Coordinates of C-alpha atoms in Angstrom, one line a residue:
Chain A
X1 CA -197.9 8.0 -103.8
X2 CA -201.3 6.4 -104.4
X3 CA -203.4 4.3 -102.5
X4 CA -204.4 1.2 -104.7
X5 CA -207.6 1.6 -105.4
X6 CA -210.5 0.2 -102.7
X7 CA -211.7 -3.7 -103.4
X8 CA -215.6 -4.1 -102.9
X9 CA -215.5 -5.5 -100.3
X10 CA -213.0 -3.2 -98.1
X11 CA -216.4 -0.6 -99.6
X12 CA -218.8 -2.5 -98.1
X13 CA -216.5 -2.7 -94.8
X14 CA -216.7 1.0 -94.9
X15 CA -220.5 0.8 -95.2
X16 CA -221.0 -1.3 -92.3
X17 CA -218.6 0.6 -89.9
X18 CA -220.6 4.0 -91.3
X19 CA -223.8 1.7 -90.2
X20 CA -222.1 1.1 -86.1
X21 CA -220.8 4.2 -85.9
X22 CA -224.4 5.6 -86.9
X23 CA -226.0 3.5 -84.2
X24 CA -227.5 1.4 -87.0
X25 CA -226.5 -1.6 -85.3
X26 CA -226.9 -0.9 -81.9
X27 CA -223.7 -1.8 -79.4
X28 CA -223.4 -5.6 -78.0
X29 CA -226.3 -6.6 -80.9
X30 CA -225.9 -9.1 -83.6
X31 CA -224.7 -8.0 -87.0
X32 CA -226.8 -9.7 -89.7
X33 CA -226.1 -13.2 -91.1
X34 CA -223.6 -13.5 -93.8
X35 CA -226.4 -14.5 -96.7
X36 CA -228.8 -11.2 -95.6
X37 CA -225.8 -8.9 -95.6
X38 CA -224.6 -10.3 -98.9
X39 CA -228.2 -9.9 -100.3
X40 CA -228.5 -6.2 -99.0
X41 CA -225.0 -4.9 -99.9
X42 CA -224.9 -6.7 -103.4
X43 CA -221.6 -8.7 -103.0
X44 CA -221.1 -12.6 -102.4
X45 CA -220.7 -14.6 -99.0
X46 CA -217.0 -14.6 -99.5
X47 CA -216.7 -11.0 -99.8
X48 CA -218.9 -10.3 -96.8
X49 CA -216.8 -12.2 -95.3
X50 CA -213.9 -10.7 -95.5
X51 CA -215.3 -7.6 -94.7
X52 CA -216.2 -8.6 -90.9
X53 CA -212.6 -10.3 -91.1
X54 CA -211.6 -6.8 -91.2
X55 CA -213.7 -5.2 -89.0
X56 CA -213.2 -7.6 -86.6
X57 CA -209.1 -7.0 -86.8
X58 CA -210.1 -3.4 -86.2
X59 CA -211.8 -4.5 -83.2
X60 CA -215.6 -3.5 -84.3
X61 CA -217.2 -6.7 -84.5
X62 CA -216.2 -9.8 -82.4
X63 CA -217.4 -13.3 -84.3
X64 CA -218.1 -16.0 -82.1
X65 CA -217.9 -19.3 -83.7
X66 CA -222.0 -20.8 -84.7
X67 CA -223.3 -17.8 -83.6
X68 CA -221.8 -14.7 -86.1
X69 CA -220.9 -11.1 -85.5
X70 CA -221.5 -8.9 -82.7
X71 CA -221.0 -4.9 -82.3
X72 CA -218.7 -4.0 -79.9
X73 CA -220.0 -3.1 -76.6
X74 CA -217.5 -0.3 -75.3
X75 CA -216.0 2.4 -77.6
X76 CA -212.3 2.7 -77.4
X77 CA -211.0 3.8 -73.8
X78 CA -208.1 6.5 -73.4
X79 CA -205.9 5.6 -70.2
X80 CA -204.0 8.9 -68.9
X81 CA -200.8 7.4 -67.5
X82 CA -199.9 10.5 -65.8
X83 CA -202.6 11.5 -64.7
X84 CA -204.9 8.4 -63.6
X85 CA -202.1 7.8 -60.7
X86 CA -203.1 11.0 -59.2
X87 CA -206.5 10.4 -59.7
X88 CA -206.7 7.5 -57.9
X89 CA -205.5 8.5 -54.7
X90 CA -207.0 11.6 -54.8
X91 CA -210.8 9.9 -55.3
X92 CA -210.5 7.0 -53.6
X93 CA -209.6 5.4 -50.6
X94 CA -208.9 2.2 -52.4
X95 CA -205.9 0.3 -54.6
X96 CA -208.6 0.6 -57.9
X97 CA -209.6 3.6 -58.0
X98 CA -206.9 4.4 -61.0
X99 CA -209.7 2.3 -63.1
X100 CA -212.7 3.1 -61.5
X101 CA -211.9 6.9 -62.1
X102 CA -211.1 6.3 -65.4
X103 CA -214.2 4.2 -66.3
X104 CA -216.6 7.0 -63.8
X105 CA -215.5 10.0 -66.2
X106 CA -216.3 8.0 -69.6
X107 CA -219.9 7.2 -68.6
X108 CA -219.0 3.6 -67.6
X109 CA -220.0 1.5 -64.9
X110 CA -216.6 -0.4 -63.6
X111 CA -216.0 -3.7 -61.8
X112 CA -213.1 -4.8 -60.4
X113 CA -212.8 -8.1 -59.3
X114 CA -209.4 -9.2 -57.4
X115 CA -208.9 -12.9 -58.4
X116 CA -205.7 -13.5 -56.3
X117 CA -203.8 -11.4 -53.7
X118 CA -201.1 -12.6 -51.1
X119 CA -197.6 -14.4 -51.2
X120 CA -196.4 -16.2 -54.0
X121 CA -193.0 -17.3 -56.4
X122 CA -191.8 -14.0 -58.5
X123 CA -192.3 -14.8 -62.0
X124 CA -189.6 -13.9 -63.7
X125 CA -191.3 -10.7 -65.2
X126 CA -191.5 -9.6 -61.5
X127 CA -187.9 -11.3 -60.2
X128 CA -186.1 -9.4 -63.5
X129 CA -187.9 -5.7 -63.1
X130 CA -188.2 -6.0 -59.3
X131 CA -184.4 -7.0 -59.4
X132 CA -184.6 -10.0 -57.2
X133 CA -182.9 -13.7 -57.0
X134 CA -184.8 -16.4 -58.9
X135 CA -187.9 -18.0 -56.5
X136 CA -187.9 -15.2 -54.3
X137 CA -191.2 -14.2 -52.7
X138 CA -193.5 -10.9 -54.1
X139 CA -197.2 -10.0 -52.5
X140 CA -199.2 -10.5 -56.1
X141 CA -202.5 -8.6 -56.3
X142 CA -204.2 -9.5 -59.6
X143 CA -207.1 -8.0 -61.0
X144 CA -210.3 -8.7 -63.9
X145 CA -211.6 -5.8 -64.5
X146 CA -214.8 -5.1 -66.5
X147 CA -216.6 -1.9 -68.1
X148 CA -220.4 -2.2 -68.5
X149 CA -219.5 -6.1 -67.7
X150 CA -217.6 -6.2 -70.7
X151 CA -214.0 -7.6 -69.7
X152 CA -211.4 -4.9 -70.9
X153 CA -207.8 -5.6 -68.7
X154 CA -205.8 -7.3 -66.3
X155 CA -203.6 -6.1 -64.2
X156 CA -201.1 -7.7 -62.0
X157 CA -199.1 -6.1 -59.6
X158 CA -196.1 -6.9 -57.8
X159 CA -194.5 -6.0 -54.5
X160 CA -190.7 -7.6 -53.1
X161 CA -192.3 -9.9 -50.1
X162 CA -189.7 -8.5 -47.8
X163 CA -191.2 -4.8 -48.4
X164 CA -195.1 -6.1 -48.4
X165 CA -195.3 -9.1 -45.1
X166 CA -197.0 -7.8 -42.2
X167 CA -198.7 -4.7 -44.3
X168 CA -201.9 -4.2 -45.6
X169 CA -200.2 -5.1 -49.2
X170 CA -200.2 -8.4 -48.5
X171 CA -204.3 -8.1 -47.6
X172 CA -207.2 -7.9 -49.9
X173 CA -207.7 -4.5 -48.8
X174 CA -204.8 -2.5 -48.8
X175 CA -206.6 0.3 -47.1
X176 CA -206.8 4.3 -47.8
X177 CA -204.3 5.0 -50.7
X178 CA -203.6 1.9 -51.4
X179 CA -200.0 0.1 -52.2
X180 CA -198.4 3.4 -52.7
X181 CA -199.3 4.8 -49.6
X182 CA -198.2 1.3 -47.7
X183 CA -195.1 1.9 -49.3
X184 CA -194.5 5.4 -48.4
X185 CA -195.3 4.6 -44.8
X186 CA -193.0 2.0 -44.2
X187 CA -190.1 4.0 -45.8
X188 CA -190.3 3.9 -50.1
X189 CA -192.0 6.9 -51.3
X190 CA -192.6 6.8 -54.7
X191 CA -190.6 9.2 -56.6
X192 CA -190.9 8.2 -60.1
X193 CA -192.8 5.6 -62.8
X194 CA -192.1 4.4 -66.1
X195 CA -193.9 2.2 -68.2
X196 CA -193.0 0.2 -71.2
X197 CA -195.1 -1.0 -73.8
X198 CA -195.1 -4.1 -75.8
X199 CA -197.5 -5.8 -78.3
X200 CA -197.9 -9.5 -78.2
X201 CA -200.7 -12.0 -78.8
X202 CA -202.8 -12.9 -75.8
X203 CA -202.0 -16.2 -73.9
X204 CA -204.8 -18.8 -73.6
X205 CA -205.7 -17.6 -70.3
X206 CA -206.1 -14.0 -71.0
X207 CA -207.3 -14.6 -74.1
X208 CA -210.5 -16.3 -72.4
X209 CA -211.3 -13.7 -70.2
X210 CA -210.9 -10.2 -72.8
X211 CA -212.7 -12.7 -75.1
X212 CA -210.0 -12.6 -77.6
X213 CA -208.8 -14.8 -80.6
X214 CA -205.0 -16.0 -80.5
X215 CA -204.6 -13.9 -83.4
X216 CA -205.7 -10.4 -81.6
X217 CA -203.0 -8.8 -80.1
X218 CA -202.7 -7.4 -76.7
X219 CA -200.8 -4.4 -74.8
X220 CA -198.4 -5.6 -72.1
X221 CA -197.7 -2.7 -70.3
X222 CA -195.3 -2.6 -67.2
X223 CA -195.9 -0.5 -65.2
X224 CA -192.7 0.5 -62.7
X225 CA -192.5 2.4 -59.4
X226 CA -189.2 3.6 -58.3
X227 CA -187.8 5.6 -54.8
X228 CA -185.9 9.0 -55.1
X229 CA -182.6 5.4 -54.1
X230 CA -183.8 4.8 -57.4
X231 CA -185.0 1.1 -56.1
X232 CA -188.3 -0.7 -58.0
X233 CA -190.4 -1.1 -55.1
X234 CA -194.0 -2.6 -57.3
X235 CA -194.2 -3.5 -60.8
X236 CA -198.2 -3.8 -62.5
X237 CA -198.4 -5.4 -65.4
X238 CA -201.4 -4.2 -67.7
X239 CA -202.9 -6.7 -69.9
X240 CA -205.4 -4.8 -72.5
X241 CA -206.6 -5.8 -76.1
X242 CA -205.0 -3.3 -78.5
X243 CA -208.5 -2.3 -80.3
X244 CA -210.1 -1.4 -76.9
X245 CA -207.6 1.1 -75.2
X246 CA -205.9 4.2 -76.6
X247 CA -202.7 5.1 -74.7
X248 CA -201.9 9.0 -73.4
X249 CA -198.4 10.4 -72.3
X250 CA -196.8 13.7 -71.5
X251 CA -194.0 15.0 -70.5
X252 CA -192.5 18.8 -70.1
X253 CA -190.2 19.8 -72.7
X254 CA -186.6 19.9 -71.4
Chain B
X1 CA -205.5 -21.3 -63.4
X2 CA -203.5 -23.4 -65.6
X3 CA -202.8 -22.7 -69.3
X4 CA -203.9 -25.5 -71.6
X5 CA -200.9 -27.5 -72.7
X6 CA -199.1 -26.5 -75.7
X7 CA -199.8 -28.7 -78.8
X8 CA -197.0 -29.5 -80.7
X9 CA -197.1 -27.1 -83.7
X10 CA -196.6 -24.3 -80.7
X11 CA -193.7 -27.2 -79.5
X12 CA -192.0 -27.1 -82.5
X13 CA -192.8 -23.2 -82.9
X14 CA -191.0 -22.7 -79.5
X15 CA -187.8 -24.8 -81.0
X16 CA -187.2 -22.6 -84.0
X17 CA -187.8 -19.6 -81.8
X18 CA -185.2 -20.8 -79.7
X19 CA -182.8 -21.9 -82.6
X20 CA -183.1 -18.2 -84.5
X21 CA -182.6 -16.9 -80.4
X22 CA -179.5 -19.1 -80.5
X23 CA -178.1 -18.0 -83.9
X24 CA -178.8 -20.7 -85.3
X25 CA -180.8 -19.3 -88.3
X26 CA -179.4 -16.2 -88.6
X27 CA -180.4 -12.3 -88.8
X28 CA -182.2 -12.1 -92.0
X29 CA -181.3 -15.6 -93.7
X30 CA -184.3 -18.2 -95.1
X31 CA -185.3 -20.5 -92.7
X32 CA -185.5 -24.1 -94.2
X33 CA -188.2 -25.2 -96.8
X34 CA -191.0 -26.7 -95.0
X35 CA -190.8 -30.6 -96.2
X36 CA -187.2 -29.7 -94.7
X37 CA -188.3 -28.2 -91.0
X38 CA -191.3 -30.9 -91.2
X39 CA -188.4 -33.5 -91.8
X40 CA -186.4 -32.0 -89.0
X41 CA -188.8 -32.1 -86.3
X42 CA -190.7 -34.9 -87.1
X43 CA -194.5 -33.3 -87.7
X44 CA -196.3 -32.7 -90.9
X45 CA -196.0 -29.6 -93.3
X46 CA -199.7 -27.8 -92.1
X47 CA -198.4 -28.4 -87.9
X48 CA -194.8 -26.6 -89.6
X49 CA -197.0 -24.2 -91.2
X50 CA -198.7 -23.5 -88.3
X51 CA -195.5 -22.8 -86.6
X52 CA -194.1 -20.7 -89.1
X53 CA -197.8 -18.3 -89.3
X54 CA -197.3 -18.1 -85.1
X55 CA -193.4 -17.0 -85.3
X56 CA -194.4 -14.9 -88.6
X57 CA -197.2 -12.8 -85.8
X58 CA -194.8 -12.5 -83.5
X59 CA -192.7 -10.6 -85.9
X60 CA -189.5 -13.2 -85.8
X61 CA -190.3 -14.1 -89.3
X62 CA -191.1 -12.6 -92.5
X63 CA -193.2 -14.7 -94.9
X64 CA -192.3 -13.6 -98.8
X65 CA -194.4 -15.0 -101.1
X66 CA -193.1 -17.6 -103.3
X67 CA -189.4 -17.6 -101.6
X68 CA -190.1 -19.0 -98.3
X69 CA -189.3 -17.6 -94.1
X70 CA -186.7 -15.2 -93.3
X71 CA -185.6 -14.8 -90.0
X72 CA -186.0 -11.0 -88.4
X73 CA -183.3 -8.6 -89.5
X74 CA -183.5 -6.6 -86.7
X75 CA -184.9 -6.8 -83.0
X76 CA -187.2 -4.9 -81.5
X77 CA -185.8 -1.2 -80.9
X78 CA -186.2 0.6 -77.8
X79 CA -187.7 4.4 -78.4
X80 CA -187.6 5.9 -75.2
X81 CA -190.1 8.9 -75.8
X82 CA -188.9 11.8 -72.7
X83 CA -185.0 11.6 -73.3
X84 CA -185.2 11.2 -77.5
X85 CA -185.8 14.6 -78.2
X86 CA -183.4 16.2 -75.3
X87 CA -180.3 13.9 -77.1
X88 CA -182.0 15.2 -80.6
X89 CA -181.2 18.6 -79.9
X90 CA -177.7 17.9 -78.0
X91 CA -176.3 15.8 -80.3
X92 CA -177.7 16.5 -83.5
X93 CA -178.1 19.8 -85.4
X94 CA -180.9 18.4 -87.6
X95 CA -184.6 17.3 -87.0
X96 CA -183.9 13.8 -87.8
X97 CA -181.2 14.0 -84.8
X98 CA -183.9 11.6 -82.5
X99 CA -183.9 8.6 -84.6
X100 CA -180.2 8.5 -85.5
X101 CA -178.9 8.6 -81.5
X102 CA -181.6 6.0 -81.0
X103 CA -179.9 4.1 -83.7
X104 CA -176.2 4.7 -82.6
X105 CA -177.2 3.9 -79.1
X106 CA -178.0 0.3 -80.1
X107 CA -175.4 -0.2 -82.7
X108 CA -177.4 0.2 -86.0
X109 CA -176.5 2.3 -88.9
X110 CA -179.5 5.3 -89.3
X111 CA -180.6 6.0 -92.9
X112 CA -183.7 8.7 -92.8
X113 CA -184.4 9.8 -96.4
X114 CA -186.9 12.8 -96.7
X115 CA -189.8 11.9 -99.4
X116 CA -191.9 15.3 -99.1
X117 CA -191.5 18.3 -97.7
X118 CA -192.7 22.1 -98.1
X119 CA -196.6 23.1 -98.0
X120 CA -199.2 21.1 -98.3
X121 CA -203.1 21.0 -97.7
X122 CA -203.5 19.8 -93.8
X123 CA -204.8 16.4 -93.9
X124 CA -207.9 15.3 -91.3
X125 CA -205.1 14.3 -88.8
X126 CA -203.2 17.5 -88.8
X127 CA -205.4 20.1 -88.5
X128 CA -208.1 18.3 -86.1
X129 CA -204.8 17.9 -83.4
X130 CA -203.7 21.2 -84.5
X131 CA -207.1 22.9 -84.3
X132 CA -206.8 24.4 -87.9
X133 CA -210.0 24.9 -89.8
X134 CA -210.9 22.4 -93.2
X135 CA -208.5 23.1 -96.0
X136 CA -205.6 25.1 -94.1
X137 CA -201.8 25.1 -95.0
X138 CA -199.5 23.1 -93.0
X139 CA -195.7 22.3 -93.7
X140 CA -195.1 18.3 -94.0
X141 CA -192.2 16.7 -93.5
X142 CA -192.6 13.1 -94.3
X143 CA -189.7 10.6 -93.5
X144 CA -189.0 7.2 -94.3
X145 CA -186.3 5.2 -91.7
X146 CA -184.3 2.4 -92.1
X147 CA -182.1 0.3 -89.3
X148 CA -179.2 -1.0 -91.1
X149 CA -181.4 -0.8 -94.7
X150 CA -184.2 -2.3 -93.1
X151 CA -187.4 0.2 -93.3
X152 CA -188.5 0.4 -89.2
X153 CA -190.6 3.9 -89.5
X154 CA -192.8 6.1 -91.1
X155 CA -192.5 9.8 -89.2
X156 CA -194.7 12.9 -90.6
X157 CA -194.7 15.8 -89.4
X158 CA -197.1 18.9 -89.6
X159 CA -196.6 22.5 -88.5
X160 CA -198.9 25.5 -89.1
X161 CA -198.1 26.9 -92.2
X162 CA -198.8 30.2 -90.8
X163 CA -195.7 29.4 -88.4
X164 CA -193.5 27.8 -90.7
X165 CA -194.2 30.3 -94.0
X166 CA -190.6 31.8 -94.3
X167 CA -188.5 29.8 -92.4
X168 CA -186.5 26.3 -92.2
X169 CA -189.1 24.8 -91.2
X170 CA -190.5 24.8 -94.9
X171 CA -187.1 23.8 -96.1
X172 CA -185.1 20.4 -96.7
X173 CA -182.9 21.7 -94.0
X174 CA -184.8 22.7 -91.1
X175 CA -181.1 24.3 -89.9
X176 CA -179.2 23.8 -86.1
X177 CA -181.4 22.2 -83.3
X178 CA -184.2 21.9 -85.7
X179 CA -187.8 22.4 -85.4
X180 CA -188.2 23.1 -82.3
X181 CA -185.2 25.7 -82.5
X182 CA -187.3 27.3 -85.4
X183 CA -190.3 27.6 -83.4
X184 CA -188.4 29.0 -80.4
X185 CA -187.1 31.5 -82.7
X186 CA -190.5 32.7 -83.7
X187 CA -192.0 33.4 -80.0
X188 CA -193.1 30.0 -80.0
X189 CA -191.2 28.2 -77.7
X190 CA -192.7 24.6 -76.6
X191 CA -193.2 23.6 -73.4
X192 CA -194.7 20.2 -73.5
X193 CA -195.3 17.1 -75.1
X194 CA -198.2 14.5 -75.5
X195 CA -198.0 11.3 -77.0
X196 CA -201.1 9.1 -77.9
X197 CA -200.5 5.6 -79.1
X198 CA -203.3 3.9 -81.2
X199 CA -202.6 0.0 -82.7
X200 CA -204.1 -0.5 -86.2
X201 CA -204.0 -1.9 -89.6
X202 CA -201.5 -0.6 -92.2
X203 CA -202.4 1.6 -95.0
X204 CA -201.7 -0.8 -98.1
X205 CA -199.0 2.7 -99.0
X206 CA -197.2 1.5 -94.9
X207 CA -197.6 -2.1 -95.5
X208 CA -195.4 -1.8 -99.1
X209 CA -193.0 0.3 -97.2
X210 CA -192.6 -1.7 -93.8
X211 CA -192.6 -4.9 -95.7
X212 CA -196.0 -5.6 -93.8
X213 CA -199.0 -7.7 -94.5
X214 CA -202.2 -6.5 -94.2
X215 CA -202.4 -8.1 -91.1
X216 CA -199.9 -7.1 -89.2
X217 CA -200.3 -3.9 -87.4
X218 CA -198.5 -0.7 -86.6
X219 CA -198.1 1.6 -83.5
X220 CA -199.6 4.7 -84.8
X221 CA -198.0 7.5 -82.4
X222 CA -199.3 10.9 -82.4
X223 CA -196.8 13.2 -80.9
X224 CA -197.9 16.7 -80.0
X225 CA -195.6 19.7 -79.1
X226 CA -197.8 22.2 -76.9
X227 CA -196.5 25.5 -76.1
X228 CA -196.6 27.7 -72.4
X229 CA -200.0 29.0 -73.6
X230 CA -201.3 25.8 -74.8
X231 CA -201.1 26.2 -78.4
X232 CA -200.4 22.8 -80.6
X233 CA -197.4 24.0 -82.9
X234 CA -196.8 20.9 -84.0
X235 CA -197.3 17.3 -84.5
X236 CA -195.8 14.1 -85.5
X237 CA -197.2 10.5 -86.6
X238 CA -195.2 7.8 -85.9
X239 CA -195.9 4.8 -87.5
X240 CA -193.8 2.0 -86.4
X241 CA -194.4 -2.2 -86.7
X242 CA -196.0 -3.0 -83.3
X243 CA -193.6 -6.4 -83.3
X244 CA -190.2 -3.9 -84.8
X245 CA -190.8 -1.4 -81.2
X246 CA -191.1 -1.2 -77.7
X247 CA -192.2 2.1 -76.0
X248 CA -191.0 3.3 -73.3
X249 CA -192.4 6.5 -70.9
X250 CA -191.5 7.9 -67.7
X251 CA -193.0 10.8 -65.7
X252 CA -192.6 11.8 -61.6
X253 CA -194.9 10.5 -59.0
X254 CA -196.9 13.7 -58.1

């Protein structure tokens, strides 16, 4: 079976991606214009434009509209789901360190800015995984987080009201060990996670804070936290563009 | 923080999503023309279009050139990675026992045809994650799956050649329990498994397969089997439509 054969300007693609990943054109800086790439690589407008097109589906370049292509800032980030748990309450006192671990080990600065916390209406994400009637009350806790500034996820997390009121997971800070630790205190030890993983396109809203086009695709991960009764005491749900994060798993062999 | 409100091609998008949820339009029929669905609900052919391009990234349509919309043949399948491989070896006595349960479980006919097999020069892939040097031998076993005839999965996988010279794993038949069984057999029994899950583009050989555009992307899975001494013995890459699969993980709180 053979590949069809490359069109010019999927070559000159390759060209320019050889130039970012040489440092060539430098992280967060402006690609060209259209006209002096076309001039230096030899092809037409058209064709150089279809070669960002694809860069930019591959997550390389962003193109904001009048003002062109920019590098990527932040190389692909790998999230350890089995391990970045531990991590986090191991290193730090506080419910972000999963991220801030993460983003400390990869050379990047992290910022984690928690847009809204307290009581509020289930969605039904949270009502169906958390297995609770329709309008029932959860403690949300829901988070922008940024490497090097660069917005990269949000995550929302859930906890049944009747498990969170009158603990430190209702609060902004959920103090030393965060939600997990709350949890365990007041009876739910976390025995168990799973996570599942969609891919869907970004909604307006998230879409304006990752930066993203309506047409680039996001993970939707939920996250779930079960007791050894083998009740869902939090959900998070991890909102991340596709081209940014790279997912890890493992798992003993039975 | 309110979402902006939906403009009427998304209106109408949200009606024929509904309608093919309904049964309405049914598992792999053509929807209507376009002067007919423009027609129906009252909006011009480019809002239809509009429609039909958002349902088509979604993955609830498939846009064939020339003929027209055809509704999804299959929903999304459920590949839960941890238990796969334990009901592989317990119900199955062959390596392509994983994807068939999967398939039985959810009430769709399995049809896995193996298009290359035997030795083979490791590709880049294979023997970075296997930590061969440039140029060594592997055995490949490359596998093309169907749900119910439609194509839902590309799975190749690459073992030492050094480990696989001499047995079943080199053969069409890789014999009872597999694999793994093989490996076991050999001294090299595995222990553990790693998954890392990367979204990207098609290969134009996965699009023509998968029925995908260039546009639409894949779940590209690299599943690793380690042993007790930490040796990679094998590998697998899954390549699955992102909008065909949803991933599923689980691990114990530590």
């Amino acid at each position: 079976m053979i590949d069809a054969p490359r069109s010019r300007y999927q070559q000159v693609a390759d060209l320019i991606r050889e130039a970012i990943q040489r440092g060539d054109y430098a992280p967060g800086s402006a690609l060209p214009s259209q006209p002096t790439l076309a001039g230096k690589y030899g092809i037409n407008q058209t064709s150089i434009g279809k070669a960002i097109a694809l860069l930019r589906r591959e997550g390389l370049v962003r193109v904001i509209k009048g003002k062109g292509a920019y590098v990527r800032e932040i190389p692909p980030i790998s999230r350890y789901a089995v391990t970045r748990y531990a991590e986090a309450v191991r290193e730090s006192g506080t419910a972000r360190g999963a991220f801030d671990a993460e983003m400390a080990q990869r050379g990047h600065e992290s910022r984690t800015e928690l847009v809204q916390w307290g009581e509020t209406v289930a969605p039904q994400v949270a009502s169906d995984a958390l297995d609770l009637t329709a309008g029932a009350k959860v403690a949300i806790r829901k988070r922008h987080m940024h490497a090097d500034d660069v917005p990269v996820q949000i995550a929302t997390s859930y906890v049944p009201w009747e498990l969170a009121k009158g603990t430190a997971i209702a609060e902004q800070d959920t103090g030393s060990g965060g939600t997990y630790s709350r949890l365990a205190e007041a009876g739910h030890t976390v025995e168990r996670f799973t996570e599942t993983i969609r891919s869907r396109m970004p909604t307006p809203e998230e879409a304006d804070f990752l930066r993203l086009d309506e047409d680039q695709p996001v993970y939707d991960v939920l996250h779930t936290a079960w007791t050894a009764e083998g009740r869902a005491v939090e959900i998070c749900v991890h909102v991340m563009p596709t081209t940014q994060w790279v997912l890890h798993y493992e798992w003993p062999a039975s």
